[in-house]
Short mmCIF file of C-alpha atoms and ligand atoms in Angstrom, two decimals:
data_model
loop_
_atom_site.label_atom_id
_atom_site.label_comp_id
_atom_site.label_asym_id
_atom_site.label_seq_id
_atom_site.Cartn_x
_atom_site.Cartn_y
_atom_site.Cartn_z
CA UNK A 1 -11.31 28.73 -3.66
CA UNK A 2 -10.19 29.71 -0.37
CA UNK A 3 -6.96 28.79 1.14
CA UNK A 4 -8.57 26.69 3.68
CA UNK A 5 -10.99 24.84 1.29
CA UNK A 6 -7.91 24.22 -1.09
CA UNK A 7 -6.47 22.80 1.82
CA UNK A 8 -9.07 20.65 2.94
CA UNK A 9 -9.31 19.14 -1.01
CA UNK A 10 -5.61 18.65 -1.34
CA UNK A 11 -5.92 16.67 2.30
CA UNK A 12 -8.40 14.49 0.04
CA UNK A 13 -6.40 13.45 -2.73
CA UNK A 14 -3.68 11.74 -1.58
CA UNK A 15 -0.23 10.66 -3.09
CA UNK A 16 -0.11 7.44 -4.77
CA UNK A 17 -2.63 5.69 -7.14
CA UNK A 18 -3.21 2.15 -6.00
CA UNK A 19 -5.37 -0.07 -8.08
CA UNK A 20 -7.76 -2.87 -7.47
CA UNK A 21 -4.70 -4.99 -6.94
CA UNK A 22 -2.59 -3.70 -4.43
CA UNK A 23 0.76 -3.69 -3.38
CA UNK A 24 3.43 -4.04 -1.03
CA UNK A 25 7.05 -4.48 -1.43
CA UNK A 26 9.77 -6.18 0.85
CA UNK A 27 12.67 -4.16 0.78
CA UNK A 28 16.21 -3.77 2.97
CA UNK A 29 19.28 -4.88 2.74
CA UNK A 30 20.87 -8.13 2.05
CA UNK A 31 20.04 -11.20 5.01
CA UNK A 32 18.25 -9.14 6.90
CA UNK A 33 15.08 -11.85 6.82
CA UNK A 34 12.92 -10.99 3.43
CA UNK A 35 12.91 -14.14 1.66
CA UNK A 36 12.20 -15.63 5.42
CA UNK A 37 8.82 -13.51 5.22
CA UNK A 38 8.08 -13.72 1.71
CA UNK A 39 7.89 -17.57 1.96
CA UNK A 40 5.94 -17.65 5.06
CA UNK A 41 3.49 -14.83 3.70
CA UNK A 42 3.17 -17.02 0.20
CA UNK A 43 2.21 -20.47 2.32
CA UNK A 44 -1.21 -18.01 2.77
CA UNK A 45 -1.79 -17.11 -0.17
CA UNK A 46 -5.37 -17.33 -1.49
CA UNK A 47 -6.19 -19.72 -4.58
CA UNK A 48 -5.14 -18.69 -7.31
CA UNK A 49 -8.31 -19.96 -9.04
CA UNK A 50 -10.64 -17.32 -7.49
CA UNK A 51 -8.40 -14.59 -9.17
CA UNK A 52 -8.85 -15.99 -12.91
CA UNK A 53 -7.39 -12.25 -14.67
CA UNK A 54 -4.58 -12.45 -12.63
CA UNK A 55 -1.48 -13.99 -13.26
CA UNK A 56 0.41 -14.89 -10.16
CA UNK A 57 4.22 -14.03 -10.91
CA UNK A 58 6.61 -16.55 -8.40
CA UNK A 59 7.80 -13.25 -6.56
CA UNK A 60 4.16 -12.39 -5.46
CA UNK A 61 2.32 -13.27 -2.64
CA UNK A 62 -1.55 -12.61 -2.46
CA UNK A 63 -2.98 -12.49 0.79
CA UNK A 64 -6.64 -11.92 1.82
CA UNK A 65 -7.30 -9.05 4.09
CA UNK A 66 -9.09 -10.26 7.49
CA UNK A 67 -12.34 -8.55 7.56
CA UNK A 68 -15.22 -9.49 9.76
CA UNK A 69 -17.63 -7.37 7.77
CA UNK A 70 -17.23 -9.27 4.70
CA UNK A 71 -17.52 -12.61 7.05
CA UNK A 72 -20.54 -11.48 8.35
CA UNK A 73 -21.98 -10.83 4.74
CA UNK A 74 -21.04 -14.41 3.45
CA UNK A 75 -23.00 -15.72 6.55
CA UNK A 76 -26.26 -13.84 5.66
CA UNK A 77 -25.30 -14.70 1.86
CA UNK A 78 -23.95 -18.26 2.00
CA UNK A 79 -22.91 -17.57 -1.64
CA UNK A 80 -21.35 -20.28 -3.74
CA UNK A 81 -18.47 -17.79 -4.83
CA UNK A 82 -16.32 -15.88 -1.84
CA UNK A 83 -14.10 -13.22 -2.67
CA UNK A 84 -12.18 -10.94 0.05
CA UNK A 85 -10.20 -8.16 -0.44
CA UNK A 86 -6.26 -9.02 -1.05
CA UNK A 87 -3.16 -7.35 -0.95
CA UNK A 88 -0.19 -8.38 -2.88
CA UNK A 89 3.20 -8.81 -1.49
CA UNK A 90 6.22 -8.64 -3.62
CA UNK A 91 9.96 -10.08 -2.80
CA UNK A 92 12.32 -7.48 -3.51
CA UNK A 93 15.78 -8.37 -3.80
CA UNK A 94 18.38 -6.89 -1.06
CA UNK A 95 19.57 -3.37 -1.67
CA UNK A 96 22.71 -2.38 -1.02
CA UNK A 97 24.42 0.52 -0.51
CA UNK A 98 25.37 2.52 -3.69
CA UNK A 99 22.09 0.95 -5.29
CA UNK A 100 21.24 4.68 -6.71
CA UNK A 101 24.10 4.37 -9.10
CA UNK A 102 23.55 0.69 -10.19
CA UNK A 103 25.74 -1.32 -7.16
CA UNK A 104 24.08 -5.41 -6.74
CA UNK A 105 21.75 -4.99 -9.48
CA UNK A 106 20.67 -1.88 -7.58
CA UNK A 107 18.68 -0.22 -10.72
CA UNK A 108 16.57 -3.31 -11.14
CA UNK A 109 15.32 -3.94 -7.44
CA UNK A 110 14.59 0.16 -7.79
CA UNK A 111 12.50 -0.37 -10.71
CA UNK A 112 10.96 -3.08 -8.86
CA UNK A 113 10.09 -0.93 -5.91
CA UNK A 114 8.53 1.78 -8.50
CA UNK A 115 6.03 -0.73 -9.35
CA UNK A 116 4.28 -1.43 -5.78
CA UNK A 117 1.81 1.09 -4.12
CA UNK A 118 3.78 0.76 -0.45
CA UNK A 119 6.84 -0.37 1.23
CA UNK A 120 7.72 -3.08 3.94
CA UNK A 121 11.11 -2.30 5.38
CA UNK A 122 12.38 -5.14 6.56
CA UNK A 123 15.05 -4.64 9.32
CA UNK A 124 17.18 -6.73 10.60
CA UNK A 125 17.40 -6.61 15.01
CA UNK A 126 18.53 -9.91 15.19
CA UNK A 127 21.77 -11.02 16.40
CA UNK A 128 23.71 -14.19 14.56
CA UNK A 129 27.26 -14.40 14.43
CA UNK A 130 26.50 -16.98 11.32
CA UNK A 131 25.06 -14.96 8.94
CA UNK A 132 26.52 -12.16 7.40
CA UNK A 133 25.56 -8.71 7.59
CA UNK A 134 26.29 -7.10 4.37
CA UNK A 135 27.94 -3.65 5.95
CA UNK A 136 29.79 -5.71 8.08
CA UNK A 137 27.53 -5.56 12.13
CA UNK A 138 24.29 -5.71 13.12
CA UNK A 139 22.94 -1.96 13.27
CA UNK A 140 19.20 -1.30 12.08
CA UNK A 141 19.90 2.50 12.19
CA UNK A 142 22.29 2.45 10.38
CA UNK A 143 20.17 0.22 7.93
CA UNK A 144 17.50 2.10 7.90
CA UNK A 145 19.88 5.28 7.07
CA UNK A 146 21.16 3.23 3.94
CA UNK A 147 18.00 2.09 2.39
CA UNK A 148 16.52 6.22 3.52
CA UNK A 149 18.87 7.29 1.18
CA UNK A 150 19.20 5.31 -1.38
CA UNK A 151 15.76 5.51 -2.05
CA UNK A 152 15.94 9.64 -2.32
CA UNK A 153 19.30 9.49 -4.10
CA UNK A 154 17.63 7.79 -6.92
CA UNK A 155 14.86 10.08 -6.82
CA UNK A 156 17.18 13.00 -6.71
CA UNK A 157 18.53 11.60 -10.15
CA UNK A 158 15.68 11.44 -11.49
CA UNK A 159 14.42 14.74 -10.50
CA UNK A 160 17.37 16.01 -11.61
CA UNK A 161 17.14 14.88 -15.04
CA UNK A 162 13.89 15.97 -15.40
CA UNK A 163 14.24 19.23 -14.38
CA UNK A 164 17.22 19.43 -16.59
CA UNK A 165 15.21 18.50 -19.59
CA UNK A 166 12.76 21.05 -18.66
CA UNK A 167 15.09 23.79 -18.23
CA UNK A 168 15.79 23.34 -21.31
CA UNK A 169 12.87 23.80 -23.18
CA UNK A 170 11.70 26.83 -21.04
CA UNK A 171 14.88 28.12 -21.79
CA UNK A 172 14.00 28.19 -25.56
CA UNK A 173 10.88 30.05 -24.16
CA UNK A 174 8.64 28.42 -27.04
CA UNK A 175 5.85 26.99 -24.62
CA UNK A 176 4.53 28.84 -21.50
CA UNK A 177 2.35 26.55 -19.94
CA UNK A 178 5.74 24.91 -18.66
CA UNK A 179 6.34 27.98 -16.07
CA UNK A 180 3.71 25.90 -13.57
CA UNK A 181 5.43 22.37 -14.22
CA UNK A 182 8.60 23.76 -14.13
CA UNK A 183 8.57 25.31 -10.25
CA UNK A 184 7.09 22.56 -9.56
CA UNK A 185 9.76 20.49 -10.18
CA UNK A 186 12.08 23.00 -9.20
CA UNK A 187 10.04 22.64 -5.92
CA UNK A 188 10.21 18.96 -5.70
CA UNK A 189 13.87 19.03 -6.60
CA UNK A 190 14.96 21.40 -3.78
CA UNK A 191 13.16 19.21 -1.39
CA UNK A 192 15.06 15.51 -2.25
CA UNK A 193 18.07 17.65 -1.74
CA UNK A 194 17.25 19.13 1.41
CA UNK A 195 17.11 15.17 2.59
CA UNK A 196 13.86 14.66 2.47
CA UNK A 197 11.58 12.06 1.00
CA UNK A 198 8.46 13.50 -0.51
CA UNK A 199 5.95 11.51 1.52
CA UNK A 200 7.79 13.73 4.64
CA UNK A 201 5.63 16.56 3.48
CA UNK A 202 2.04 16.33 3.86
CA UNK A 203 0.79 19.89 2.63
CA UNK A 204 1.20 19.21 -0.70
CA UNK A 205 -0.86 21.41 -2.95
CA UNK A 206 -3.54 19.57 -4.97
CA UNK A 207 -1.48 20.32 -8.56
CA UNK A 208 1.66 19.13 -6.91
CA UNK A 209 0.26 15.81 -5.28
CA UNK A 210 -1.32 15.75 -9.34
CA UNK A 211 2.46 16.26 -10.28
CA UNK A 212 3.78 13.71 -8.30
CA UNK A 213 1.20 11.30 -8.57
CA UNK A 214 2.18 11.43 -12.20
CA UNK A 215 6.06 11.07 -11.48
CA UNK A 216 5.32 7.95 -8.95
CA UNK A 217 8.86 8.57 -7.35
CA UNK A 218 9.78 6.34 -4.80
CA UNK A 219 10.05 8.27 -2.19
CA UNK A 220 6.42 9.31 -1.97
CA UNK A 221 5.49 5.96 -1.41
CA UNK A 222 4.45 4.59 2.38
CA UNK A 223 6.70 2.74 4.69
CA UNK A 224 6.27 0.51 7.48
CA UNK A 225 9.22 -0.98 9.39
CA UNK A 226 9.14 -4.56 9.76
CA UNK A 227 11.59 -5.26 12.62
CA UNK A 228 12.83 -8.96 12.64
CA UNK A 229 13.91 -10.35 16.01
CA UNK A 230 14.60 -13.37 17.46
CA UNK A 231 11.62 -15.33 18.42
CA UNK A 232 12.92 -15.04 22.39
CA UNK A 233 13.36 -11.20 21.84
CA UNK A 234 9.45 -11.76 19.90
CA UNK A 235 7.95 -13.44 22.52
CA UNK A 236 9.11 -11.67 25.85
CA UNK A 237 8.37 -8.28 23.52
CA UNK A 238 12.28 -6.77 24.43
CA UNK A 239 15.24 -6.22 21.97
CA UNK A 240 17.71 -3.79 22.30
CA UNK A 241 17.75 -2.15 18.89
CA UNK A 242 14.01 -0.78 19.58
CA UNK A 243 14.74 1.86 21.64
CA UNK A 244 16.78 3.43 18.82
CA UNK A 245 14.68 2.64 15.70
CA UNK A 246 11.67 3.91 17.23
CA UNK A 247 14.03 7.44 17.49
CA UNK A 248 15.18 7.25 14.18
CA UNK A 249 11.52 6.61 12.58
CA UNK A 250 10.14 9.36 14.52
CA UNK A 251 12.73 12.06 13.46
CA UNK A 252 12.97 10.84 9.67
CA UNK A 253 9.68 9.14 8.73
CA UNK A 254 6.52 8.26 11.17
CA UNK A 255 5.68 5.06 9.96
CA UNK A 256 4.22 2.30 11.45
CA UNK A 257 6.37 -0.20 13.40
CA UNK A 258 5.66 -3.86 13.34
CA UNK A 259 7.95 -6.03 15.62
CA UNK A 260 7.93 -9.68 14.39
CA UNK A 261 9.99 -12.37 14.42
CA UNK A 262 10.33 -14.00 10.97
CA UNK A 263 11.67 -17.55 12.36
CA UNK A 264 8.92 -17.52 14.48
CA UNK A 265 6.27 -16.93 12.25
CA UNK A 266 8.01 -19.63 9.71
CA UNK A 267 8.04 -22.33 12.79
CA UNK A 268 4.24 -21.86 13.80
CA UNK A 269 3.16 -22.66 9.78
CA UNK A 270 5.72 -25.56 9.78
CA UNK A 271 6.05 -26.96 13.01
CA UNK A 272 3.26 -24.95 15.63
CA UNK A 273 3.36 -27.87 18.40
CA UNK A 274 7.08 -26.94 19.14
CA UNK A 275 5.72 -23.60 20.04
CA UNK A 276 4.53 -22.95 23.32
CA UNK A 277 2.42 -19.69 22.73
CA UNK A 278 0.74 -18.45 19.35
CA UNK A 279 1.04 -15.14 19.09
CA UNK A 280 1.17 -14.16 15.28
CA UNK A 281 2.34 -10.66 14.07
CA UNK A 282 0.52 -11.56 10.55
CA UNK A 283 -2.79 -10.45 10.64
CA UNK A 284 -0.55 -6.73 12.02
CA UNK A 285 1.36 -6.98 9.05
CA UNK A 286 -1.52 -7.17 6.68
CA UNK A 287 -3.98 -4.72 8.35
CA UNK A 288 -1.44 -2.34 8.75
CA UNK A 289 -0.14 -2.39 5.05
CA UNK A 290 -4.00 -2.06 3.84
CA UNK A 291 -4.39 0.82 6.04
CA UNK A 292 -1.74 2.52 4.99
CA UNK A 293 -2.76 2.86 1.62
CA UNK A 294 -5.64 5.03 2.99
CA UNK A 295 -8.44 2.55 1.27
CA UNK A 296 -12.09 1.94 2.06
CA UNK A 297 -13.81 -1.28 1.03
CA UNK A 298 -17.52 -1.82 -1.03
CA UNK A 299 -19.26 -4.91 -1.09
CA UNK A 300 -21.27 -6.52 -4.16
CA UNK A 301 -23.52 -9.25 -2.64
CA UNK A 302 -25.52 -12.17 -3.44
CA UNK A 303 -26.59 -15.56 -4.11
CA UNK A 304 -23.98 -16.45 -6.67
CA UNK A 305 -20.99 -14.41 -4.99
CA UNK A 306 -20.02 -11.95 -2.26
CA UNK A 307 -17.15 -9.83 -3.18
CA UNK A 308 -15.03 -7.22 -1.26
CA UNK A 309 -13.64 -4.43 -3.38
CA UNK A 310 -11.15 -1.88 -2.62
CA UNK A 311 -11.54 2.07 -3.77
CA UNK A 312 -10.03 5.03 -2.48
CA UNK A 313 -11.72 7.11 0.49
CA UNK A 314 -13.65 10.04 -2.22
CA UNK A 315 -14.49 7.74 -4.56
CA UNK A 316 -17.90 8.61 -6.20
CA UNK A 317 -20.65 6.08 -7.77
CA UNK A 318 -19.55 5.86 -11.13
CA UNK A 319 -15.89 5.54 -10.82
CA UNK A 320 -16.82 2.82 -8.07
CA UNK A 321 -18.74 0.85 -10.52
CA UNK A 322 -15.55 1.39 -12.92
CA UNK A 323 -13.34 -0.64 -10.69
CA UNK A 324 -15.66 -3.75 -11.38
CA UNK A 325 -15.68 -2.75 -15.08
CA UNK A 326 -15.43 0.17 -17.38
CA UNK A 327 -18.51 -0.71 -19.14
CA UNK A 328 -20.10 0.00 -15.80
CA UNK A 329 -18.25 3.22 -15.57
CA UNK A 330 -19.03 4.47 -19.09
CA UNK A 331 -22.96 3.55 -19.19
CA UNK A 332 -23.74 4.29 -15.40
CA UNK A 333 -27.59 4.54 -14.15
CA UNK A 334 -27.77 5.03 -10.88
CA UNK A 335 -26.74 2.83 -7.58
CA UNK A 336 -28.90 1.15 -5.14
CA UNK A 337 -26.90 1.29 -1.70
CA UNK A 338 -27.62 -0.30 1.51
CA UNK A 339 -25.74 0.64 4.38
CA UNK A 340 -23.85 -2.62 6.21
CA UNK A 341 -25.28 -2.02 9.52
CA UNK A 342 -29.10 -1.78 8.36
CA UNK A 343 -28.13 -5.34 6.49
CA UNK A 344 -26.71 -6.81 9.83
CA UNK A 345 -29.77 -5.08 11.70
CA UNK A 346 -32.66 -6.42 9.91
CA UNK A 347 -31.49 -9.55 8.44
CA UNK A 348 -31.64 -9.74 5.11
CA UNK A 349 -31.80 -7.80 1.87
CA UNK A 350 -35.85 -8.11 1.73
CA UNK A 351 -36.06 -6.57 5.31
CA UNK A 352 -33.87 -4.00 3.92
CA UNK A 353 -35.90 -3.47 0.91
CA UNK A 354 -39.57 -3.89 2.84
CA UNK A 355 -38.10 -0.84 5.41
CA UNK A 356 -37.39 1.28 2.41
CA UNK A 357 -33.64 1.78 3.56
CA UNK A 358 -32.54 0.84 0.06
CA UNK A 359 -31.28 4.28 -1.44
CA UNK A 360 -30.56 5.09 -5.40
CA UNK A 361 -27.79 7.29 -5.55
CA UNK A 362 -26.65 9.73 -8.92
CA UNK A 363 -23.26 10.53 -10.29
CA UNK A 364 -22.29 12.48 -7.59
CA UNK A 365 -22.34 10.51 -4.24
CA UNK A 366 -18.89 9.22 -2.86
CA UNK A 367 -19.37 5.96 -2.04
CA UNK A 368 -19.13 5.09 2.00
CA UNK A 369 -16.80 2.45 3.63
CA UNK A 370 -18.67 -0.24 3.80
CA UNK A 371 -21.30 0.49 1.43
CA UNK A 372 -23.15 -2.20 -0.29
CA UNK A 373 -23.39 -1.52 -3.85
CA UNK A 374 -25.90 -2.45 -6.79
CA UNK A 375 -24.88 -0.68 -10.12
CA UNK A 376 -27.49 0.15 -12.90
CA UNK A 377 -25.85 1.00 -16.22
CA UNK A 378 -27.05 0.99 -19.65
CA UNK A 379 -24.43 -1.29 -22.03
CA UNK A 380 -26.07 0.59 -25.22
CA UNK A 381 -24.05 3.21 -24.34
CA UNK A 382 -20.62 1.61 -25.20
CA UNK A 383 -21.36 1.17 -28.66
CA UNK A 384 -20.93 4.71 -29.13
P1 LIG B 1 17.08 -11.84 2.88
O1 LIG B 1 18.43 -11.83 2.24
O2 LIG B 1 16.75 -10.52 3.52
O3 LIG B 1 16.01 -12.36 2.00
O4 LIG B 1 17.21 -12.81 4.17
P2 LIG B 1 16.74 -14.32 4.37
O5 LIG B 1 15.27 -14.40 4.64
O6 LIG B 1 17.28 -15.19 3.29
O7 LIG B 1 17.47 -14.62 5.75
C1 LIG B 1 18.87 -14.62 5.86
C2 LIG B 1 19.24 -15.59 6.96
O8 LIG B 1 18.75 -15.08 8.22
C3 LIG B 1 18.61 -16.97 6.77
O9 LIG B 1 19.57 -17.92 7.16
C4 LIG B 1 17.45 -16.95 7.76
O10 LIG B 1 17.16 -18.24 8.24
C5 LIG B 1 17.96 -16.06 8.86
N1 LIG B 1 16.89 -15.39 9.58
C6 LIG B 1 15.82 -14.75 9.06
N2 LIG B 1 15.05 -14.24 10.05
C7 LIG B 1 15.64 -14.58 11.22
C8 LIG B 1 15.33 -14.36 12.59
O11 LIG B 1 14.29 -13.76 12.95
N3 LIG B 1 16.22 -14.85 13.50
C9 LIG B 1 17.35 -15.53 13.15
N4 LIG B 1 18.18 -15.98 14.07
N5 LIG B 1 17.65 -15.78 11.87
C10 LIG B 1 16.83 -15.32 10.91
#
């Protein structure tokens, strides 16, 4: 392959594997406004009941994802059954400094953040003489400094330890399919030392975003800065800290940055007449974490239910129909697609069908944002 195709395919797969269920994670330090977000995020969670294989753990919020496509299909639908695409939101506890080597509970929250697909950094741009800040003032760069690091420190451990147990078996020289792995890591390694996260670099080779993919360290996971203000600061869209974060984020990480106010979105759920405008940052905080993951949507449609689902963009037919089941996956036919905007066009799935714009696909087409899916498989199959 040429060094521009191999380019062009690693820019394809991308770091990260999130599932059907996806994830986000509060993190940042200690009072800086998380549990404040967390409980307004969980007073929208969806029903449980339309999730019935999921259990709901008290830390986790589950949140549709706004999408007018999938409202326009339940209008030409009317199904009995409605289910949108959802993103999970997890309350991790504060970090503090010196987490890497175990300080507050610091291994535990880490081990938490190793579970979710993306990261909400909370950070605190509020002023309150009340409440304590845990490094003693109110300074989001230097926040965002702290959590930065302690994030790649515990990476760098881990790196470390893994290279060292590497070393040592290509030191014994007994297996030499380790040379590959092994500069790999060496690679990796030299890079969290450096003071840089892994997500930083975005030319990964295709084996190494494999590699790390398979090593899920933290720091190749998205972030996107949450900034909490006051709801005065919210509303007439000016705090002082801004400025400065928005430096430090472009020099260190180009993530997204979400000002919101976390009392004010708390007051307009409990108390929205004592608000004079309604401007809510939540639908923001949503989209943007979806997006981040890099994920495309596929509808299954009819009477009975209309259902979003979430894949990765490069997904083909049969690892599509996988995400709804294996069994699908395993005995795949073919799939009959019709494209959202012939659906809105004529009408209805008939008109569709009567205009012949109903396609079957094979093995090998990558399903299309959007796309609506019917998946032919033969059950025999899994016998085998
Ligand atoms: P956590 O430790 O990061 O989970 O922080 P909490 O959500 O428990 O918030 C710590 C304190 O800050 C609580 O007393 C909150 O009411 C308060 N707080 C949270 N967000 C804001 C805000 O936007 N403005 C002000 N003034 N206080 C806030």
């Amino acid at each position: 392959m040429s060094i521009a195709k191999k380019e062009k395919a690693a820019s394809t797969i991308l770091l990260g594997r999130p599932k059907g269920t996806l994830k986000m994670g509060l993190v940042g330090l200690p009072n800086v406004g998380k549990s404040t977000t967390f409980n307004f995020l969980s007073k929208l969670s969806v029903p449980a009941e339309n999730y019935p294989f999921c259990t709901l753990e008290p830390n986790l919020a589950r949140i549709s994802v706004p999408d007018e496509h999938f409202d326009n299909l339940c209008r030409i639908y009317q199904p009995k059954s409605q289910v949108s695409a959802t993103l999970s939101i997890m309350d991790i506890a504060g970090l503090v400094k010196g987490a890497h080597k175990g300080e507050g509970l610091g291994n535990s929250f880490l081990s938490h953040i190793q579970q979710v697909d993306g990261i909400f950094h909370v950070v605190r741009a509020f002023d309150e003489d009340n409440i304590v800040h845990s490094e003693g003032a109110v300074n989001p760069v230097n926040d965002l400094q702290i959590i930065y690091d302690e994030l790649r420190l515990k990476d760098l451990d881990r790196c470390q330890k893994l290279y060292d147990d590497m070393k040592k078996l290509v030191d014994r020289g007994q297996n030499k399919n380790l040379a590959g792995p092994f500069e790999m890591l060496q690679t990796f390694l030299n890079h969290l030392k450096s003071g840089n996260w892994i997500s930083n670099r975005t030319n990964w080779s295709l084996k190494e975003v494999e590699a790390l993919n398979d090593y899920c360290f933290l720091t190749a996971k998205p972030v996107i800065y949450l900034v909490n203000m006051n709801i005065k600061d919210y509303l007439r869209k000016k705090n002082k800290y801004l400025v400065k974060i928005h430096e430090w984020v472009e020099k260190n990480m180009r993530g997204p940055i979400i000002p919101y106010s976390a009392d004010y979105e708390k007051t307009l759920i409990e108390d929205p007449a004592s608000l004079q405008e309604h401007v809510s940052a939540v639908q923001k905080i949503i989209l943007t974490g979806y997006s981040t993951l890099q994920l495309i949507h596929f509808y299954t449609t009819g009477k009975d239910e209309v259902k979003c689902w979430t894949i990765r963009e490069g997904t083909k037919a049969p690892q599509a129909a996988g995400v709804i089941h294996t069994d699908m996956e395993k005995g795949f036919i073919c799939a009959e697609v019709t494209k959202y905007d012939d659906l809105i066009e004529l009408g209805s799935e008939q008109a569709v069908k009567n205009a012949g714009k109903v396609a079957t696909k094979g093995r090998d087409y990558i399903v299309q944002n959007r796309d609506i899916m019917f998946f032919k498989f033969n059950p025999a199959k899994n016998k085998k």
